Amino acid sequence: MSKSDKDGKPKNPEAIRKDEATSPETARLTIGENTYDLPIRKATMGPDVIDIQNLYRRSGYFTFDPGYTSTASCESQITFIDGEKGILLYRGYPIEQLAEYGDYLETCYLLLYGDLPTQAERQRFDNEITRHTMVHEQMRTFFQGFRRDAHPMAIMVAVVGALSAFYHDSTDINDPQQREVATRRMIAKIPTLAAMAYKYSLGQPFVYPRNDLDYASNFLHMCFSVPAEEYKVNPVLARAMDRIFILHADHEQNASTSTVRLAGSSGANPFACIAAGIASLWGPAHGGANEAALNMLEEIGTPENIPKYIARAKDKNDPFRLMGFGHRVYKNYDPRARIMQRTAQEVLAEVGDPNDPLLEVARQLEQVALNDEYFIERKLYPNIDFYSGITLRALGFPTSMFTVLFALARTVGWIAHWREMIADPKRKIGRPRQLYTGPVMRDYVPMSRRGTGLGEGIHNQD
Ligand code: ACO
């Protein structure tokens, strides 16, 4: 029924590709005496899918796939990943080329509208983003309600959700113009909110955006300038920041993007949906991994300690994992990790120590892991987070801001997916089913017949 070997493991992707010329139109599923022909839908790249939309109606069976390891949750034209080969494309363009020759706002345009902008489109888009960078002045008072030691991601979940309370004129999801305004507002304002969250944690005054600066420079300016002295944005650091934004801009149906789609499928307003995405991104298995990776490198401290930590990562009785290693989709080197490693070197050469001991620990740890049977067998390679923590720290950000920067950059990806979903006339509310293994139906037991809980009755502890 599938492109698998007998043991259920996928064939290698080369074999899958060679089969494509003769790939069948339908898959046949046999359950007991019944046979169901299921249509196979063709992908332009990557695996085709078996369309099971009508399976339950026809057979009475659900499929079971916790964690969605074999399930395409939607059709999309935005981002493509070949995890076996380590390929990442935004709208068909390789991430390496976009990071080398493009910039973040151009990447935003590409993700949102499907093509690279012409010069005129680019200028119009830049102007529109620039004209939306300020936030409602009352947002400043909104911030005062948080403790100074609040995690900036906690603040981001709240303030991005609160945008829907400030910008009522862009919450009607059925109006394409309002969707457009909400899109631009979020791309423009989330850096301002992120910088405010940072300034608030420091107890420093908020810095208003400067529309004469490019996107990344403006963000660095809002984060690092103070009214008491002039701040000049270092162009090397601005370029690095911009590239980090490009690398994080989208990654197809990851946990936070799927969260945004699921929230949006009910018709929730776009600000609320993006707040849901931020909440999902916060977890250490997702956006929180860069913070965890840097903490781990700091804990390892020196190359002599590497073997101890490698042994811990391999020990099934130890919950420790090598943070920044492994990926649900990449079973090869994450292409973003290579660019991030180079960016780390550039930033450290500019402002830090090119021989930063943590960079050395990271390099050596990577080499040891890449040559270790445990990691080779499981195809565990460095992911983007392995080097991003070192880079962001060198740029001057505290670890608590790392996931905020990820959220800022990923906002465009979330919005692109949300727009794609809303514009689909076949849109349905997301409503997974389950394999129920709880109690079968039983009758209510009145309290008088449940016992005291002290050695008798149905809740007896003994
Ligand atoms: N260190 C040690 N062992 C690992 C690691 C790791 N980082 N990652 C996976 N493994 C092992 C697992 O223990 C498992 O071993 P087993 O088959 O002997 O039981 C095997 O590799 C497969 O791991 P799964 O957890 O099943 O893989 P999954 O695809 O579910 O997980 C994940 C992917 C969550 C990213 C995982 O690799 C991990 O926890 N990595 C560390 C956290 C991290 O870096 N996250 C960032 C992801 S990228 C991003 O969000 C931008």
Short mmCIF file of C-alpha atoms and ligand atoms in Angstrom, two decimals:
data_model
loop_
_atom_site.label_atom_id
_atom_site.label_comp_id
_atom_site.label_asym_id
_atom_site.label_seq_id
_atom_site.Cartn_x
_atom_site.Cartn_y
_atom_site.Cartn_z
CA MET A 1 0.00 0.00 0.00
CA SER A 2 2.85 2.41 0.58
CA LYS A 3 6.35 3.18 -0.56
CA SER A 4 7.79 1.11 2.29
CA ASP A 5 9.90 -1.89 2.80
CA LYS A 6 8.41 -4.93 4.50
CA ASP A 7 9.52 -3.75 7.94
CA GLY A 8 7.58 -0.51 7.52
CA LYS A 9 10.69 1.66 7.18
CA PRO A 10 10.58 4.12 4.26
CA LYS A 11 12.75 3.18 1.28
CA ASN A 12 15.57 5.56 0.70
CA PRO A 13 14.37 8.74 -1.06
CA GLU A 14 16.30 7.94 -4.24
CA ALA A 15 14.29 4.75 -4.56
CA ILE A 16 11.12 6.75 -3.93
CA ARG A 17 12.02 9.20 -6.67
CA LYS A 18 12.80 6.48 -9.21
CA ASP A 19 9.40 4.95 -8.58
CA GLU A 20 7.65 8.18 -9.42
CA ALA A 21 7.31 7.52 -13.12
CA THR A 22 5.28 4.44 -12.37
CA SER A 23 3.70 5.56 -9.12
CA PRO A 24 0.10 4.34 -8.86
CA GLU A 25 -3.02 6.50 -8.94
CA THR A 26 -4.62 4.71 -6.01
CA ALA A 27 -3.61 2.79 -2.93
CA ARG A 28 -5.52 -0.31 -1.94
CA LEU A 29 -6.38 -0.92 1.70
CA THR A 30 -7.83 -4.22 2.79
CA ILE A 31 -9.62 -4.52 6.12
CA GLY A 32 -11.00 -7.99 6.70
CA GLU A 33 -13.03 -8.82 3.62
CA ASN A 34 -13.41 -5.27 2.43
CA THR A 35 -11.09 -3.47 0.03
CA TYR A 36 -10.93 0.29 -0.35
CA ASP A 37 -9.25 2.13 -3.20
CA LEU A 38 -7.85 5.38 -1.91
CA PRO A 39 -6.81 8.14 -4.33
CA ILE A 40 -3.14 9.13 -4.37
CA ARG A 41 -2.63 12.89 -4.71
CA LYS A 42 0.52 14.01 -6.48
CA ALA A 43 3.02 16.42 -4.97
CA THR A 44 5.13 18.69 -7.20
CA MET A 45 8.09 17.65 -5.02
CA GLY A 46 8.41 15.17 -2.19
CA PRO A 47 6.11 12.32 -1.20
CA ASP A 48 2.66 11.97 -2.75
CA VAL A 49 -0.17 11.45 -0.29
CA ILE A 50 -2.86 8.83 0.13
CA ASP A 51 -6.11 10.73 0.42
CA ILE A 52 -8.07 9.18 3.31
CA GLN A 53 -10.67 11.95 3.67
CA ASN A 54 -13.54 9.56 2.98
CA LEU A 55 -12.08 6.51 4.71
CA TYR A 56 -14.09 6.80 7.92
CA ARG A 57 -17.37 7.33 6.06
CA ARG A 58 -16.67 4.31 3.87
CA SER A 59 -15.05 1.93 6.36
CA GLY A 60 -15.85 3.09 9.90
CA TYR A 61 -12.11 3.24 10.69
CA PHE A 62 -9.96 6.19 11.70
CA THR A 63 -6.24 6.26 11.05
CA PHE A 64 -3.87 6.60 14.02
CA ASP A 65 -0.84 8.89 13.81
CA PRO A 66 0.05 10.66 17.06
CA GLY A 67 2.58 13.40 16.39
CA TYR A 68 1.55 13.39 12.70
CA THR A 69 4.67 11.51 11.66
CA SER A 70 3.01 10.19 8.49
CA THR A 71 0.18 12.65 8.04
CA ALA A 72 -0.06 15.64 5.70
CA SER A 73 -2.44 17.93 7.57
CA CYS A 74 -3.06 20.25 4.61
CA GLU A 75 -2.11 21.11 1.05
CA SER A 76 0.37 23.99 0.83
CA GLN A 77 2.43 25.86 -1.77
CA ILE A 78 4.66 27.84 0.57
CA THR A 79 7.66 25.88 1.84
CA PHE A 80 9.25 22.59 0.86
CA ILE A 81 11.63 20.50 2.95
CA ASP A 82 13.47 17.38 1.85
CA GLY A 83 14.62 16.18 5.24
CA GLU A 84 16.67 13.30 3.84
CA LYS A 85 18.71 15.55 1.59
CA GLY A 86 18.74 18.63 3.83
CA ILE A 87 16.90 20.90 1.38
CA LEU A 88 14.74 23.86 2.36
CA LEU A 89 12.92 25.95 -0.26
CA TYR A 90 10.68 28.99 0.25
CA ARG A 91 8.30 29.12 -2.72
CA GLY A 92 10.86 27.07 -4.64
CA TYR A 93 13.91 29.22 -3.80
CA PRO A 94 16.74 27.52 -1.83
CA ILE A 95 17.28 28.99 1.63
CA GLU A 96 21.01 29.34 0.90
CA GLN A 97 20.34 31.72 -2.03
CA LEU A 98 17.78 33.79 -0.13
CA ALA A 99 20.14 34.12 2.85
CA GLU A 100 23.07 35.05 0.61
CA TYR A 101 21.44 37.42 -1.89
CA GLY A 102 18.07 38.44 -0.46
CA ASP A 103 16.86 40.17 2.66
CA TYR A 104 14.13 39.56 5.18
CA LEU A 105 11.45 41.89 3.83
CA GLU A 106 11.89 40.48 0.35
CA THR A 107 11.56 37.00 1.89
CA CYS A 108 8.37 38.13 3.64
CA TYR A 109 6.96 39.30 0.31
CA LEU A 110 7.92 36.01 -1.31
CA LEU A 111 6.32 33.89 1.41
CA LEU A 112 3.13 35.95 1.46
CA TYR A 113 2.55 36.49 -2.26
CA GLY A 114 4.37 33.58 -3.90
CA ASP A 115 6.98 35.43 -5.99
CA LEU A 116 9.94 37.72 -5.51
CA PRO A 117 8.77 41.34 -5.79
CA THR A 118 9.54 43.64 -8.70
CA GLN A 119 11.31 46.86 -7.74
CA ALA A 120 8.01 48.77 -7.56
CA GLU A 121 6.31 46.03 -5.53
CA ARG A 122 9.26 45.92 -3.20
CA GLN A 123 9.20 49.67 -2.63
CA ARG A 124 5.47 49.69 -1.97
CA PHE A 125 5.73 46.76 0.44
CA ASP A 126 8.63 48.37 2.36
CA ASN A 127 6.68 51.62 2.65
CA GLU A 128 3.59 49.86 3.91
CA ILE A 129 5.51 47.90 6.56
CA THR A 130 7.40 51.00 7.61
CA ARG A 131 4.19 52.97 8.06
CA HIS A 132 2.82 50.44 10.55
CA THR A 133 5.76 50.06 12.95
CA MET A 134 4.36 52.13 15.82
CA VAL A 135 1.96 50.51 18.26
CA HIS A 136 -1.08 52.11 19.89
CA GLU A 137 0.23 54.39 22.63
CA GLN A 138 -2.04 52.69 25.16
CA MET A 139 0.00 49.52 24.66
CA ARG A 140 2.69 51.18 26.79
CA THR A 141 0.33 51.13 29.78
CA PHE A 142 -0.64 47.58 28.96
CA PHE A 143 3.01 46.58 29.52
CA GLN A 144 3.02 48.16 33.00
CA GLY A 145 0.77 45.31 34.20
CA PHE A 146 3.57 42.75 33.86
CA ARG A 147 6.19 41.97 36.47
CA ARG A 148 9.64 43.13 35.38
CA ASP A 149 10.94 39.57 35.67
CA ALA A 150 8.21 38.12 33.44
CA HIS A 151 9.56 35.91 30.66
CA PRO A 152 9.39 37.99 27.45
CA MET A 153 7.59 35.09 25.72
CA ALA A 154 4.84 35.36 28.35
CA ILE A 155 4.59 39.04 27.49
CA MET A 156 4.58 38.32 23.76
CA VAL A 157 1.74 35.79 23.99
CA ALA A 158 -0.30 38.41 25.83
CA VAL A 159 0.51 41.56 23.85
CA VAL A 160 0.22 39.97 20.41
CA GLY A 161 -3.16 38.50 21.41
CA ALA A 162 -4.08 41.94 22.73
CA LEU A 163 -3.51 43.51 19.30
CA SER A 164 -7.00 42.24 18.49
CA ALA A 165 -8.29 44.47 21.27
CA PHE A 166 -6.51 47.50 19.77
CA TYR A 167 -7.06 47.02 16.02
CA HIS A 168 -10.70 46.06 15.55
CA ASP A 169 -10.65 47.23 11.95
CA SER A 170 -8.50 44.28 10.84
CA THR A 171 -10.07 41.30 12.57
CA ASP A 172 -12.73 40.35 10.02
CA ILE A 173 -11.15 37.29 8.44
CA ASN A 174 -13.66 37.22 5.59
CA ASP A 175 -12.60 40.62 4.29
CA PRO A 176 -9.44 40.27 2.13
CA GLN A 177 -8.53 43.92 2.71
CA GLN A 178 -8.67 43.47 6.48
CA ARG A 179 -6.55 40.33 6.19
CA GLU A 180 -4.02 42.38 4.25
CA VAL A 181 -3.95 45.14 6.86
CA ALA A 182 -3.61 42.61 9.71
CA THR A 183 -0.72 40.97 7.82
CA ARG A 184 1.21 44.21 7.46
CA ARG A 185 0.43 45.31 10.97
CA MET A 186 1.84 42.16 12.49
CA ILE A 187 5.03 42.09 10.41
CA ALA A 188 5.58 45.75 11.23
CA LYS A 189 4.56 45.84 14.89
CA ILE A 190 5.84 42.57 16.32
CA PRO A 191 9.48 43.81 16.29
CA THR A 192 8.32 46.91 18.18
CA LEU A 193 6.52 44.75 20.76
CA ALA A 194 9.49 42.37 21.04
CA ALA A 195 11.85 45.29 21.67
CA MET A 196 9.41 46.72 24.23
CA ALA A 197 9.32 43.36 26.05
CA TYR A 198 13.12 43.46 26.21
CA LYS A 199 13.31 47.08 27.36
CA TYR A 200 10.66 46.41 29.98
CA SER A 201 12.71 43.57 31.47
CA LEU A 202 15.70 45.92 31.74
CA GLY A 203 13.68 48.76 33.25
CA GLN A 204 14.77 51.02 30.38
CA PRO A 205 12.48 53.39 28.45
CA PHE A 206 10.79 52.03 25.35
CA VAL A 207 12.45 53.22 22.13
CA TYR A 208 10.15 54.31 19.30
CA PRO A 209 10.76 52.74 15.88
CA ARG A 210 12.75 54.65 13.27
CA ASN A 211 11.26 54.32 9.83
CA ASP A 212 14.43 55.49 8.05
CA LEU A 213 16.20 52.29 9.12
CA ASP A 214 15.87 48.91 7.45
CA TYR A 215 13.87 46.22 9.26
CA ALA A 216 16.75 44.53 11.12
CA SER A 217 18.57 47.79 11.92
CA ASN A 218 15.38 49.31 13.29
CA PHE A 219 14.92 46.30 15.54
CA LEU A 220 18.50 46.47 16.86
CA HIS A 221 18.01 50.20 17.41
CA MET A 222 14.81 49.65 19.42
CA CYS A 223 16.55 46.98 21.52
CA PHE A 224 19.93 48.54 22.17
CA SER A 225 19.67 52.33 21.99
CA VAL A 226 18.98 54.50 25.02
CA PRO A 227 17.85 58.13 24.99
CA ALA A 228 21.01 59.23 26.83
CA GLU A 229 23.42 58.53 23.99
CA GLU A 230 23.64 58.12 20.26
CA TYR A 231 23.46 54.55 18.97
CA LYS A 232 24.88 53.60 15.60
CA VAL A 233 23.72 50.29 14.18
CA ASN A 234 26.66 48.12 13.16
CA PRO A 235 25.90 47.03 9.54
CA VAL A 236 27.61 43.63 10.03
CA LEU A 237 25.34 42.89 12.98
CA ALA A 238 22.27 44.20 11.15
CA ARG A 239 23.03 41.92 8.21
CA ALA A 240 23.48 38.97 10.60
CA MET A 241 20.19 39.80 12.32
CA ASP A 242 18.45 40.01 8.95
CA ARG A 243 19.87 36.65 7.90
CA ILE A 244 18.73 35.06 11.16
CA PHE A 245 15.23 36.37 10.43
CA ILE A 246 15.35 34.84 6.92
CA LEU A 247 16.46 31.46 8.28
CA HIS A 248 13.56 31.39 10.75
CA ALA A 249 10.88 32.84 8.46
CA ASP A 250 9.06 29.60 7.68
CA HIS A 251 9.37 25.86 8.05
CA GLU A 252 6.19 24.31 6.63
CA GLN A 253 3.81 22.51 9.02
CA ASN A 254 5.86 22.59 12.25
CA ALA A 255 4.13 22.61 15.66
CA SER A 256 3.58 26.37 15.91
CA THR A 257 2.45 26.77 12.28
CA SER A 258 0.05 23.87 12.67
CA THR A 259 -1.18 25.53 15.87
CA VAL A 260 -1.84 28.76 13.96
CA ARG A 261 -3.71 26.84 11.26
CA LEU A 262 -5.76 24.91 13.81
CA ALA A 263 -6.64 28.07 15.76
CA GLY A 264 -7.45 29.88 12.52
CA SER A 265 -9.58 27.05 11.17
CA SER A 266 -12.30 27.99 13.66
CA GLY A 267 -12.41 31.52 12.24
CA ALA A 268 -10.49 33.10 15.15
CA ASN A 269 -9.00 36.53 14.39
CA PRO A 270 -5.42 36.65 13.04
CA PHE A 271 -3.85 38.30 16.11
CA ALA A 272 -5.27 35.59 18.37
CA CYS A 273 -4.01 32.91 15.97
CA ILE A 274 -0.48 34.31 15.95
CA ALA A 275 -0.56 34.51 19.77
CA ALA A 276 -1.42 30.78 19.75
CA GLY A 277 1.58 30.17 17.48
CA ILE A 278 3.84 32.06 19.89
CA ALA A 279 2.58 29.91 22.78
CA SER A 280 3.37 26.74 20.86
CA LEU A 281 6.80 28.00 19.83
CA TRP A 282 7.75 28.63 23.44
CA GLY A 283 8.31 24.94 24.27
CA PRO A 284 11.88 23.58 24.57
CA ALA A 285 11.31 20.93 21.88
CA HIS A 286 10.53 23.73 19.40
CA GLY A 287 11.54 27.40 19.62
CA GLY A 288 12.93 27.11 23.11
CA ALA A 289 15.71 24.82 21.91
CA ASN A 290 18.17 27.61 21.07
CA GLU A 291 18.06 28.80 24.67
CA ALA A 292 18.44 25.21 25.85
CA ALA A 293 21.35 24.63 23.42
CA LEU A 294 23.28 27.64 24.69
CA ASN A 295 22.62 26.67 28.32
CA MET A 296 23.91 23.20 27.50
CA LEU A 297 27.10 24.55 25.86
CA GLU A 298 27.68 26.75 28.91
CA GLU A 299 27.13 23.77 31.20
CA ILE A 300 29.62 21.68 29.21
CA GLY A 301 32.02 24.61 29.48
CA THR A 302 35.21 23.05 28.10
CA PRO A 303 35.99 20.43 25.45
CA GLU A 304 37.24 17.95 28.10
CA ASN A 305 33.68 17.57 29.37
CA ILE A 306 32.26 16.60 25.96
CA PRO A 307 32.57 12.79 26.35
CA LYS A 308 30.62 12.93 29.62
CA TYR A 309 27.73 14.75 27.97
CA ILE A 310 27.75 12.54 24.88
CA ALA A 311 27.48 9.53 27.20
CA ARG A 312 24.56 11.16 29.03
CA ALA A 313 22.76 11.89 25.72
CA LYS A 314 23.05 8.22 24.80
CA ASP A 315 21.92 6.91 28.19
CA LYS A 316 18.23 5.93 28.00
CA ASN A 317 17.87 6.33 31.77
CA ASP A 318 19.03 9.94 31.61
CA PRO A 319 16.51 12.50 30.28
CA PHE A 320 19.38 14.67 28.96
CA ARG A 321 19.37 15.20 25.19
CA LEU A 322 21.91 16.97 23.08
CA MET A 323 20.04 20.21 22.53
CA GLY A 324 20.31 21.61 19.01
CA PHE A 325 20.66 18.08 17.67
CA GLY A 326 18.05 16.02 15.87
CA HIS A 327 14.96 17.08 13.99
CA ARG A 328 11.61 15.55 13.20
CA VAL A 329 12.06 16.22 9.48
CA TYR A 330 15.80 16.63 8.82
CA LYS A 331 17.59 13.33 8.79
CA ASN A 332 20.61 15.14 7.37
CA TYR A 333 22.42 18.38 8.22
CA ASP A 334 19.83 21.15 8.66
CA PRO A 335 20.75 23.57 5.81
CA ARG A 336 19.99 26.49 8.12
CA ALA A 337 22.57 25.23 10.62
CA ARG A 338 25.40 25.67 8.09
CA ILE A 339 24.41 29.29 7.38
CA MET A 340 23.99 29.90 11.09
CA GLN A 341 27.45 28.53 11.81
CA ARG A 342 28.93 30.97 9.28
CA THR A 343 26.87 33.82 10.70
CA ALA A 344 28.13 32.97 14.20
CA GLN A 345 31.72 33.24 12.97
CA GLU A 346 31.03 36.61 11.27
CA VAL A 347 29.35 38.08 14.34
CA LEU A 348 32.04 36.82 16.70
CA ALA A 349 34.75 38.23 14.43
CA GLU A 350 33.01 41.62 14.55
CA VAL A 351 32.06 42.00 18.19
CA GLY A 352 33.21 39.07 20.19
CA ASP A 353 35.99 36.64 20.39
CA PRO A 354 36.45 34.63 17.18
CA ASN A 355 38.01 32.02 19.46
CA ASP A 356 35.04 32.11 21.82
CA PRO A 357 35.43 28.99 23.99
CA LEU A 358 31.74 28.15 23.54
CA LEU A 359 32.11 28.17 19.76
CA GLU A 360 35.03 25.78 20.20
CA VAL A 361 32.94 23.53 22.48
CA ALA A 362 30.13 23.59 19.87
CA ARG A 363 32.49 22.74 16.99
CA GLN A 364 34.11 19.87 18.88
CA LEU A 365 30.80 18.56 20.20
CA GLU A 366 29.42 18.55 16.68
CA GLN A 367 32.42 16.60 15.39
CA VAL A 368 32.27 14.04 18.20
CA ALA A 369 28.52 13.52 17.71
CA LEU A 370 28.75 13.30 13.92
CA ASN A 371 31.26 10.48 14.25
CA ASP A 372 29.44 8.60 17.01
CA GLU A 373 27.48 5.47 16.07
CA TYR A 374 24.46 6.44 18.24
CA PHE A 375 23.95 9.72 16.37
CA ILE A 376 24.83 8.28 12.93
CA GLU A 377 22.36 5.42 13.31
CA ARG A 378 19.53 7.77 14.33
CA LYS A 379 20.47 10.39 11.75
CA LEU A 380 20.87 13.08 14.37
CA TYR A 381 22.55 16.17 12.94
CA PRO A 382 22.87 19.74 14.22
CA ASN A 383 19.74 21.80 13.71
CA ILE A 384 19.48 25.58 13.37
CA ASP A 385 19.41 26.02 17.14
CA PHE A 386 22.84 24.54 17.68
CA TYR A 387 24.63 27.71 16.55
CA SER A 388 21.89 30.31 16.87
CA GLY A 389 22.25 30.71 20.65
CA ILE A 390 25.96 31.56 20.36
CA THR A 391 25.19 34.06 17.60
CA LEU A 392 22.32 35.76 19.39
CA ARG A 393 24.34 36.03 22.58
CA ALA A 394 27.17 37.69 20.64
CA LEU A 395 24.63 40.11 19.14
CA GLY A 396 23.89 41.17 22.72
CA PHE A 397 20.64 39.37 23.48
CA PRO A 398 20.02 37.54 26.76
CA THR A 399 18.87 33.92 26.44
CA SER A 400 15.32 34.79 27.49
CA MET A 401 14.98 36.81 24.26
CA PHE A 402 16.06 34.03 21.89
CA THR A 403 12.63 32.51 21.39
CA VAL A 404 11.15 35.99 21.06
CA LEU A 405 13.45 36.63 18.08
CA PHE A 406 12.37 33.31 16.58
CA ALA A 407 8.70 34.31 17.03
CA LEU A 408 9.36 37.69 15.43
CA ALA A 409 10.91 36.09 12.35
CA ARG A 410 8.39 33.23 12.12
CA THR A 411 5.41 35.61 12.24
CA VAL A 412 5.51 35.97 8.46
CA GLY A 413 5.46 32.20 7.96
CA TRP A 414 2.53 31.82 10.34
CA ILE A 415 0.63 34.57 8.54
CA ALA A 416 1.41 33.13 5.09
CA HIS A 417 -0.03 29.77 6.19
CA TRP A 418 -3.02 31.39 7.88
CA ARG A 419 -3.77 33.36 4.69
CA GLU A 420 -3.39 30.28 2.52
CA MET A 421 -5.84 28.41 4.72
CA ILE A 422 -8.41 31.22 4.96
CA ALA A 423 -8.33 31.78 1.19
CA ASP A 424 -9.04 28.08 0.52
CA PRO A 425 -12.75 27.72 -0.36
CA LYS A 426 -12.64 24.10 0.88
CA ARG A 427 -11.50 25.19 4.37
CA LYS A 428 -12.84 23.04 7.22
CA ILE A 429 -12.45 23.45 10.95
CA GLY A 430 -9.51 21.30 12.16
CA ARG A 431 -10.97 18.50 14.23
CA PRO A 432 -8.79 15.40 14.72
CA ARG A 433 -10.36 12.21 16.07
CA GLN A 434 -8.93 9.77 18.59
CA LEU A 435 -8.41 6.17 19.55
CA TYR A 436 -10.52 6.01 22.70
CA THR A 437 -9.17 3.61 25.33
CA GLY A 438 -11.01 4.97 28.40
CA PRO A 439 -13.82 3.33 30.38
CA VAL A 440 -16.79 1.95 28.49
CA MET A 441 -20.24 3.40 29.26
CA ARG A 442 -21.30 2.95 32.88
CA ASP A 443 -24.00 4.29 35.18
CA TYR A 444 -23.59 7.21 37.56
CA VAL A 445 -22.93 6.08 41.17
CA PRO A 446 -24.66 8.23 43.84
CA MET A 447 -22.33 9.66 46.51
CA SER A 448 -24.01 7.58 49.24
CA ARG A 449 -22.89 4.40 47.46
CA ARG A 450 -19.29 5.47 46.78
CA GLY A 451 -17.94 4.80 50.28
CA THR A 452 -15.97 7.21 52.47
CA GLY A 453 -12.61 6.82 50.73
CA LEU A 454 -11.16 5.70 54.06
CA GLY A 455 -10.50 2.07 53.37
CA GLU A 456 -13.75 1.12 51.64
CA GLY A 457 -15.77 1.93 48.54
CA ILE A 458 -14.78 2.44 44.94
CA HIS A 459 -11.87 4.86 45.64
CA ASN A 460 -10.22 2.58 48.16
CA GLN A 461 -6.50 3.48 48.21
CA ASP A 462 -5.27 0.05 49.38
N1 ACO B 1 19.97 13.75 21.83
C1 ACO B 1 20.02 12.42 22.07
N2 ACO B 1 19.19 11.52 21.51
C2 ACO B 1 18.25 12.01 20.68
C3 ACO B 1 18.14 13.37 20.38
C4 ACO B 1 19.05 14.26 20.99
N3 ACO B 1 18.98 15.56 20.76
N4 ACO B 1 17.12 13.57 19.52
C5 ACO B 1 16.60 12.36 19.27
N5 ACO B 1 17.29 11.40 19.96
C6 ACO B 1 17.06 9.96 19.91
C7 ACO B 1 15.83 9.55 20.71
O1 ACO B 1 16.16 9.25 22.05
C8 ACO B 1 15.36 8.35 19.93
O2 ACO B 1 16.19 7.28 20.26
P1 ACO B 1 15.58 5.76 20.28
O3 ACO B 1 15.14 5.49 18.87
O4 ACO B 1 16.73 4.91 20.74
O5 ACO B 1 14.43 5.80 21.26
C9 ACO B 1 15.67 8.71 18.48
O6 ACO B 1 16.79 9.63 18.55
C10 ACO B 1 14.51 9.38 17.75
O7 ACO B 1 14.08 10.50 18.52
P2 ACO B 1 12.59 11.04 18.60
O8 ACO B 1 12.42 11.83 19.86
O9 ACO B 1 11.64 9.91 18.35
O10 ACO B 1 12.56 12.00 17.34
P3 ACO B 1 11.51 13.13 17.08
O11 ACO B 1 11.48 13.33 15.62
O12 ACO B 1 10.23 12.86 17.78
O13 ACO B 1 12.18 14.39 17.83
C11 ACO B 1 13.27 16.41 18.31
C12 ACO B 1 12.75 15.46 17.22
C13 ACO B 1 12.15 16.78 19.32
C14 ACO B 1 13.75 17.71 17.67
C15 ACO B 1 14.43 15.71 19.07
O14 ACO B 1 15.48 15.37 18.15
C16 ACO B 1 15.00 16.55 20.22
O15 ACO B 1 14.45 16.51 21.32
N6 ACO B 1 16.09 17.34 19.96
C17 ACO B 1 16.62 18.22 20.94
C18 ACO B 1 15.76 19.48 20.99
C19 ACO B 1 16.00 20.39 19.79
O16 ACO B 1 17.11 20.63 19.39
N7 ACO B 1 14.89 20.91 19.24
C20 ACO B 1 14.93 21.85 18.12
C21 ACO B 1 14.19 21.35 16.93
S1 ACO B 1 14.43 22.47 15.60
C22 ACO B 1 13.34 23.70 15.85
O17 ACO B 1 12.32 23.59 16.49
C23 ACO B 1 13.67 24.99 15.24
#
